[in-house]
Short mmCIF file of C-alpha atoms and ligand atoms in Angstrom, two decimals:
data_model
loop_
_atom_site.label_atom_id
_atom_site.label_comp_id
_atom_site.label_asym_id
_atom_site.label_seq_id
_atom_site.Cartn_x
_atom_site.Cartn_y
_atom_site.Cartn_z
CA MET A 1 0.00 0.00 0.00
CA GLU A 2 1.26 3.46 -0.86
CA ASN A 3 2.17 5.88 1.88
CA TYR A 4 -0.91 8.04 2.44
CA ASN A 5 0.60 9.95 5.33
CA ILE A 6 0.01 13.31 3.71
CA THR A 7 -0.97 16.71 5.02
CA THR A 8 -3.22 18.55 2.61
CA LEU A 9 -3.35 22.33 2.42
CA ASN A 10 -6.71 22.30 4.16
CA ASP A 11 -5.47 19.98 6.96
CA PHE A 12 -2.53 22.31 7.43
CA ILE A 13 -4.60 25.50 7.46
CA ILE A 14 -6.87 24.07 10.16
CA LEU A 15 -3.88 22.77 12.13
CA LYS A 16 -2.30 26.24 12.06
CA GLN A 17 -5.44 28.09 13.07
CA LYS A 18 -4.28 27.75 16.66
CA ASP A 19 -1.40 30.16 15.85
CA PHE A 20 -4.08 32.84 15.98
CA PRO A 21 -5.61 32.52 19.43
CA TYR A 22 -8.54 34.82 18.70
CA ALA A 23 -9.08 33.73 15.14
CA LYS A 24 -12.45 32.49 14.13
CA GLY A 25 -11.27 30.72 11.02
CA GLU A 26 -11.93 33.57 8.59
CA LEU A 27 -8.35 33.62 7.30
CA SER A 28 -8.43 29.84 7.00
CA SER A 29 -11.51 30.03 4.84
CA LEU A 30 -9.92 32.71 2.68
CA LEU A 31 -6.78 30.65 2.10
CA HIS A 32 -8.93 27.63 1.34
CA HIS A 33 -10.78 29.62 -1.35
CA ILE A 34 -7.49 30.82 -2.85
CA GLY A 35 -6.39 27.17 -3.04
CA THR A 36 -9.60 26.22 -4.84
CA ALA A 37 -9.26 29.06 -7.36
CA ALA A 38 -5.64 28.03 -7.94
CA LYS A 39 -6.78 24.51 -8.85
CA MET A 40 -9.26 25.90 -11.38
CA VAL A 41 -6.65 28.18 -12.96
CA ASN A 42 -4.15 25.31 -12.97
CA LYS A 43 -6.59 23.12 -14.88
CA LYS A 44 -7.08 25.77 -17.52
CA ILE A 45 -3.35 26.48 -17.86
CA SER A 46 -2.51 22.81 -18.28
CA LYS A 47 -4.82 22.78 -21.32
CA ALA A 48 -3.46 26.02 -22.76
CA GLY A 49 -1.82 24.30 -25.71
CA LEU A 50 -4.84 22.15 -26.47
CA ILE A 51 -7.76 24.45 -26.79
CA ASP A 52 -8.29 27.81 -28.31
CA ILE A 53 -7.52 29.70 -25.14
CA ILE A 54 -4.02 30.94 -25.79
CA GLY A 55 -3.35 34.23 -27.45
CA SER A 56 -4.78 37.64 -26.95
CA SER A 57 -8.34 38.26 -25.86
CA GLY A 58 -8.17 41.43 -27.92
CA GLU A 59 -8.62 43.64 -24.87
CA VAL A 60 -6.05 45.91 -23.27
CA ASN A 61 -5.61 46.07 -19.48
CA VAL A 62 -5.17 49.24 -17.40
CA HIS A 63 -1.46 49.39 -18.22
CA GLY A 64 -2.05 49.34 -21.97
CA GLU A 65 -0.72 45.78 -22.19
CA ASN A 66 -2.45 43.26 -24.36
CA GLN A 67 -4.40 40.96 -22.05
CA GLN A 68 -4.03 37.27 -22.63
CA LYS A 69 -7.21 35.24 -22.35
CA LEU A 70 -5.85 33.42 -19.35
CA ASP A 71 -5.20 36.74 -17.59
CA VAL A 72 -8.89 37.47 -17.84
CA TYR A 73 -9.92 33.98 -16.82
CA ALA A 74 -7.60 33.89 -13.79
CA ASP A 75 -8.74 37.36 -12.74
CA GLN A 76 -12.39 36.31 -12.78
CA VAL A 77 -11.82 33.00 -11.04
CA PHE A 78 -9.92 34.57 -8.14
CA ILE A 79 -12.37 37.46 -7.77
CA ARG A 80 -15.39 35.13 -7.70
CA SER A 81 -13.74 32.72 -5.34
CA LEU A 82 -12.78 35.51 -2.94
CA LEU A 83 -16.29 36.93 -3.09
CA SER A 84 -17.82 33.56 -2.33
CA SER A 85 -15.51 33.03 0.65
CA GLY A 86 -17.59 35.66 2.46
CA GLU A 87 -14.43 36.72 4.35
CA CYS A 88 -13.12 39.22 1.81
CA CYS A 89 -14.75 42.63 1.41
CA GLY A 90 -12.79 43.79 -1.64
CA VAL A 91 -10.04 42.96 -4.09
CA ALA A 92 -7.38 44.90 -5.98
CA THR A 93 -6.01 43.15 -9.05
CA GLU A 94 -3.53 43.91 -11.79
CA GLU A 95 -6.27 43.69 -14.37
CA ASN A 96 -8.60 46.31 -12.87
CA GLU A 97 -7.86 49.99 -12.59
CA ASN A 98 -9.73 50.48 -9.32
CA GLU A 99 -10.33 48.24 -6.34
CA ILE A 100 -13.38 46.00 -6.56
CA VAL A 101 -15.73 46.57 -3.66
CA PHE A 102 -17.86 43.60 -2.67
CA SER A 103 -21.24 45.08 -1.81
CA ASP A 104 -22.95 41.75 -1.18
CA THR A 105 -24.09 41.98 2.49
CA ASN A 106 -22.25 38.85 3.51
CA ALA A 107 -18.95 39.85 1.88
CA SER A 108 -19.06 43.46 3.10
CA GLU A 109 -18.86 42.01 6.62
CA GLY A 110 -15.57 40.34 5.64
CA LYS A 111 -12.49 41.30 7.65
CA TYR A 112 -9.94 41.13 4.86
CA VAL A 113 -8.93 42.71 1.57
CA VAL A 114 -6.85 40.88 -1.02
CA CYS A 115 -4.36 42.28 -3.56
CA ILE A 116 -3.59 39.93 -6.40
CA ASP A 117 -1.65 39.47 -9.61
CA PRO A 118 -3.90 36.75 -11.01
CA LEU A 119 -1.50 35.64 -13.72
CA ASP A 120 2.14 36.60 -13.45
CA GLY A 121 4.48 36.04 -16.38
CA SER A 122 1.54 35.80 -18.74
CA SER A 123 3.61 36.66 -21.82
CA ASN A 124 5.18 33.21 -21.31
CA ILE A 125 1.88 31.35 -21.60
CA ASP A 126 2.08 30.76 -25.33
CA PHE A 127 5.44 29.03 -24.92
CA ASN A 128 4.72 26.53 -22.16
CA VAL A 129 6.86 28.40 -19.64
CA SER A 130 5.94 28.51 -15.95
CA VAL A 131 3.60 31.26 -14.81
CA GLY A 132 2.17 32.17 -11.42
CA THR A 133 -0.32 33.95 -9.21
CA ILE A 134 0.76 36.31 -6.43
CA PHE A 135 -1.50 37.30 -3.52
CA SER A 136 -1.45 39.41 -0.42
CA ILE A 137 -4.00 39.61 2.40
CA TYR A 138 -4.56 42.60 4.71
CA ARG A 139 -6.94 43.25 7.56
CA ARG A 140 -9.24 46.08 6.45
CA ILE A 141 -8.87 49.51 8.03
CA THR A 142 -12.51 50.48 7.55
CA GLN A 143 -15.12 49.03 9.89
CA ARG A 144 -16.84 45.80 8.97
CA GLY A 145 -20.08 46.42 7.11
CA GLU A 146 -18.77 49.73 5.72
CA LYS A 147 -17.78 50.09 2.08
CA VAL A 148 -14.05 49.39 1.64
CA ARG A 149 -11.94 52.30 0.50
CA ASN A 150 -8.78 52.75 -1.52
CA ASP A 151 -6.62 53.09 1.61
CA ASP A 152 -7.67 49.63 2.80
CA PHE A 153 -5.46 48.41 -0.05
CA LEU A 154 -2.65 50.93 0.38
CA GLN A 155 -1.14 49.54 3.56
CA GLU A 156 2.56 48.99 3.98
CA GLY A 157 3.80 45.44 3.41
CA THR A 158 4.61 44.91 7.09
CA LYS A 159 0.84 44.89 7.69
CA GLN A 160 0.28 41.80 5.54
CA VAL A 161 -1.61 39.12 7.44
CA ALA A 162 -0.69 36.52 4.87
CA ALA A 163 0.85 36.38 1.43
CA GLY A 164 1.94 33.82 -1.08
CA TYR A 165 2.12 32.63 -4.63
CA ILE A 166 1.13 29.76 -6.83
CA ILE A 167 3.57 28.51 -9.44
CA TYR A 168 2.07 26.65 -12.38
CA GLY A 169 5.22 24.83 -13.42
CA SER A 170 6.40 21.32 -14.14
CA SER A 171 4.38 20.70 -11.02
CA THR A 172 2.01 23.20 -9.44
CA MET A 173 2.85 24.57 -6.03
CA LEU A 174 1.27 26.92 -3.55
CA VAL A 175 3.68 28.68 -1.21
CA TYR A 176 2.36 30.91 1.56
CA SER A 177 3.06 32.47 4.91
CA THR A 178 0.89 33.85 7.67
CA GLY A 179 3.92 35.39 9.37
CA PHE A 180 5.07 32.16 11.02
CA GLY A 181 7.50 30.90 8.38
CA VAL A 182 6.89 29.73 4.85
CA ASN A 183 5.36 26.45 3.73
CA GLY A 184 5.05 24.96 0.27
CA PHE A 185 2.40 22.57 -1.05
CA THR A 186 2.58 20.60 -4.27
CA LEU A 187 -0.59 19.78 -6.14
CA ASP A 188 -1.10 16.05 -6.47
CA PRO A 189 -3.18 15.93 -9.65
CA SER A 190 -4.36 12.38 -8.93
CA ILE A 191 -6.28 13.49 -5.85
CA GLY A 192 -6.65 17.18 -6.70
CA GLU A 193 -5.11 18.31 -3.41
CA PHE A 194 -2.21 20.55 -2.49
CA CYS A 195 0.00 18.41 -0.22
CA LEU A 196 2.64 19.73 2.17
CA SER A 197 5.93 19.07 0.36
CA HIS A 198 8.21 21.91 1.52
CA PRO A 199 7.66 22.54 5.24
CA ASP A 200 9.29 25.59 6.83
CA ILE A 201 11.21 26.86 3.81
CA LYS A 202 14.40 28.75 4.64
CA THR A 203 16.38 30.46 1.92
CA PRO A 204 20.21 30.25 2.01
CA GLU A 205 21.82 33.42 3.37
CA ASP A 206 24.32 33.33 0.51
CA GLY A 207 23.35 32.26 -2.95
CA SER A 208 25.02 31.78 -6.30
CA ILE A 209 22.29 32.78 -8.77
CA TYR A 210 21.55 36.25 -10.08
CA SER A 211 18.38 36.86 -12.09
CA VAL A 212 18.00 40.02 -14.12
CA ASN A 213 16.92 40.98 -17.63
CA GLU A 214 20.43 41.75 -18.84
CA GLY A 215 19.07 43.00 -22.15
CA ASN A 216 18.33 46.23 -20.27
CA TYR A 217 21.95 46.50 -19.04
CA ILE A 218 22.74 49.69 -20.92
CA HIS A 219 19.89 51.48 -19.15
CA PHE A 220 20.65 50.27 -15.61
CA PRO A 221 21.89 52.54 -12.80
CA GLU A 222 25.67 52.47 -12.36
CA GLY A 223 25.44 50.50 -9.08
CA VAL A 224 23.52 47.68 -10.80
CA LYS A 225 25.98 47.57 -13.70
CA LYS A 226 28.87 47.29 -11.25
CA TYR A 227 27.03 44.64 -9.22
CA ILE A 228 26.43 42.54 -12.34
CA LYS A 229 30.15 42.73 -13.15
CA TYR A 230 30.89 41.72 -9.54
CA CYS A 231 28.61 38.66 -10.01
CA GLN A 232 30.63 37.69 -13.09
CA GLU A 233 34.09 38.05 -11.53
CA ILE A 234 36.27 35.25 -10.20
CA ASP A 235 36.90 35.58 -6.46
CA LYS A 236 39.58 33.90 -4.37
CA ASP A 237 37.12 31.42 -2.80
CA SER A 238 35.72 30.48 -6.23
CA VAL A 239 32.17 31.29 -5.17
CA ARG A 240 31.93 33.64 -8.12
CA PRO A 241 31.24 33.88 -10.96
CA TYR A 242 27.61 33.31 -10.05
CA THR A 243 25.16 31.56 -12.32
CA SER A 244 22.79 33.72 -14.36
CA ARG A 245 19.18 32.47 -14.59
CA TYR A 246 16.24 34.50 -15.89
CA ILE A 247 12.85 33.10 -16.92
CA GLY A 248 10.94 36.38 -17.14
CA SER A 249 8.25 35.13 -14.76
CA LEU A 250 8.77 36.74 -11.35
CA VAL A 251 7.15 33.87 -9.47
CA SER A 252 9.29 31.24 -11.20
CA ASP A 253 12.52 33.22 -10.93
CA PHE A 254 11.90 34.02 -7.27
CA HIS A 255 10.80 30.47 -6.39
CA ARG A 256 13.97 28.90 -7.82
CA ASN A 257 16.15 31.44 -6.01
CA LEU A 258 14.21 30.97 -2.76
CA LEU A 259 15.02 27.27 -2.74
CA LYS A 260 18.57 27.44 -4.14
CA GLY A 261 19.78 30.82 -2.89
CA GLY A 262 20.03 33.79 -5.21
CA ILE A 263 18.92 37.31 -5.98
CA PHE A 264 16.22 38.65 -8.29
CA LEU A 265 16.73 42.17 -9.65
CA TYR A 266 14.31 44.43 -11.49
CA PRO A 267 15.96 47.86 -11.27
CA GLU A 268 14.64 51.17 -12.40
CA ASN A 269 16.07 52.07 -15.77
CA GLU A 270 16.02 54.97 -18.17
CA ILE A 271 12.93 53.64 -19.93
CA THR A 272 10.96 52.68 -16.79
CA PRO A 273 12.31 55.11 -14.16
CA LYS A 274 10.36 53.42 -11.35
CA GLY A 275 11.08 49.87 -12.45
CA LYS A 276 8.43 47.56 -13.83
CA LEU A 277 7.06 45.52 -10.99
CA ARG A 278 4.03 46.63 -8.99
CA LEU A 279 4.52 47.28 -5.31
CA VAL A 280 1.11 46.25 -4.01
CA TYR A 281 0.48 42.89 -5.65
CA GLU A 282 3.93 41.79 -6.86
CA CYS A 283 6.73 43.22 -4.69
CA ASN A 284 5.02 43.20 -1.28
CA PRO A 285 3.81 39.59 -1.21
CA ILE A 286 7.12 38.33 -2.61
CA ALA A 287 9.02 40.48 -0.08
CA PHE A 288 6.89 39.03 2.74
CA ILE A 289 7.75 35.47 1.67
CA ALA A 290 11.44 36.38 1.26
CA SER A 291 11.65 37.85 4.74
CA GLN A 292 9.68 35.00 6.33
CA ALA A 293 12.17 32.58 4.76
CA GLY A 294 15.14 34.51 6.16
CA GLY A 295 15.82 36.57 3.04
CA ARG A 296 15.27 40.25 2.23
CA ALA A 297 13.74 42.61 -0.32
CA THR A 298 14.58 46.24 -0.95
CA ASN A 299 13.92 48.98 -3.50
CA GLY A 300 17.59 49.90 -3.18
CA SER A 301 17.05 52.45 -0.41
CA ILE A 302 14.54 50.96 2.02
CA SER A 303 12.90 47.66 2.72
CA ILE A 304 10.03 46.98 0.31
CA LEU A 305 7.81 46.11 3.26
CA GLU A 306 8.23 49.59 4.75
CA ILE A 307 7.08 51.56 1.70
CA ILE A 308 3.68 53.19 2.15
CA PRO A 309 1.92 52.74 -1.20
CA SER A 310 0.28 55.80 -2.72
CA SER A 311 -1.57 54.09 -5.54
CA LEU A 312 -2.73 50.57 -6.41
CA HIS A 313 -0.60 50.10 -9.49
CA GLN A 314 2.53 51.94 -8.43
CA ARG A 315 5.82 50.44 -9.54
CA SER A 316 8.99 49.94 -7.58
CA PRO A 317 12.57 48.88 -8.25
CA PHE A 318 12.87 45.42 -6.73
CA TYR A 319 15.79 43.42 -5.36
CA ALA A 320 14.85 40.26 -3.47
CA GLY A 321 16.38 37.03 -2.30
CA SER A 322 19.23 35.77 -0.14
CA LYS A 323 20.06 38.18 2.66
CA ASN A 324 23.77 38.69 1.97
CA MET A 325 23.22 39.16 -1.76
CA VAL A 326 20.56 41.81 -1.16
CA ASN A 327 22.88 43.54 1.30
CA LYS A 328 25.58 43.52 -1.37
CA ILE A 329 23.46 45.15 -4.09
CA GLU A 330 22.47 47.81 -1.57
CA GLU A 331 26.14 48.52 -0.94
CA PHE A 332 26.76 48.92 -4.67
CA LEU A 333 23.72 51.15 -5.17
CA HIS A 334 24.80 53.29 -2.26
CA GLN A 335 28.39 53.54 -3.45
CA TYR A 336 27.50 54.58 -7.02
CA ARG A 337 24.45 56.75 -6.27
P1 AHG B 401 2.76 40.16 -15.59
O1 AHG B 401 2.72 38.99 -16.53
O2 AHG B 401 1.90 39.95 -14.38
O3 AHG B 401 2.52 41.48 -16.26
O4 AHG B 401 4.25 40.24 -14.97
C1 AHG B 401 5.36 40.17 -15.79
C2 AHG B 401 6.54 40.60 -14.99
C3 AHG B 401 7.19 39.56 -14.11
O5 AHG B 401 6.58 38.32 -14.02
C4 AHG B 401 8.58 39.39 -14.68
O6 AHG B 401 9.51 39.29 -13.66
C5 AHG B 401 8.78 40.63 -15.49
O7 AHG B 401 7.52 41.04 -15.90
C6 AHG B 401 9.64 40.39 -16.69
O8 AHG B 401 9.88 41.59 -17.33
P2 AHG B 401 10.89 41.72 -18.56
O9 AHG B 401 10.23 40.99 -19.69
O10 AHG B 401 10.98 43.19 -18.78
O11 AHG B 401 12.19 41.10 -18.16
MN1 MN B 402 3.16 40.02 -12.68
MN1 MN B 403 -0.19 39.57 -14.27
#
């Protein structure tokens, strides 16, 4: 008989509810609904090459980017699932210019708001490359029963109650944290459950991978250019040169570096002076996971988690990963500022 000694995501969520002495299970229910939506999106993605779902939906999202059909699908699935959880009173997503306020009486009583990048790395979808979902959960500032407001979503990253990502890769994983370490669950397609496969993930303090779109090199700030050269040099202990790895899917690049040790860089450059990645639903949740795993994330000057967002879709330079590597890039940025 096979070994059925498994802990499913739902077992684990219930088990961990005791970490929150006054919790009534609302967060558990929310995470459970995110897991369910992830399974639906996963199913669709795994068929992307088979059915007429790939390619552009012909619509343009709030950033003027061509929306892929799966962007739209994932956006709807997560929004509906969060609404039906009854614990979430509003959502901010990459695909919608303004926050979505759940006015349904049940949902407006919900304690939490969710910020989400429903499909990250979506330009890779047509080529069978891993994509992801990134999410972040905050306790609302407004009173329960009131209409949520913009500032419910514009809280600094340190206020995250939970955050995580799903990677739709060679296997599908859900990685999340409620502020008590990071745990990873792999989807077992035969039973349709996320099973605990990576308990208490810790990222190495030193890594040997650097991940950056080097095609933009010419436009990078001097400190980043010098850091990249540093990564490529031979040192006396033969730790360097580091390995360069870049998928172009934040979730996938970060996930690999989280497990192996490395740094992900998306600097500001002359073309995108604030960088590309979005603070609220890309940088903050990833920074939360990095720091819960013993790593760090910075915009080059301050910790990502300490930035007070001023708008939902604001961008930020982003450097995240192994602690000592992030410290090093900060040194370079400081020195060549
Ligand atoms: P999204 O698909 O949600 O718009 O995000 C794409 C992001 C991120 O996943 C990745 O790290 C980055 O874009 C890659 O950008 P470049 O193609 O400029 O390297
Ligand atoms: Mn993204
Ligand atoms: Mn996206």
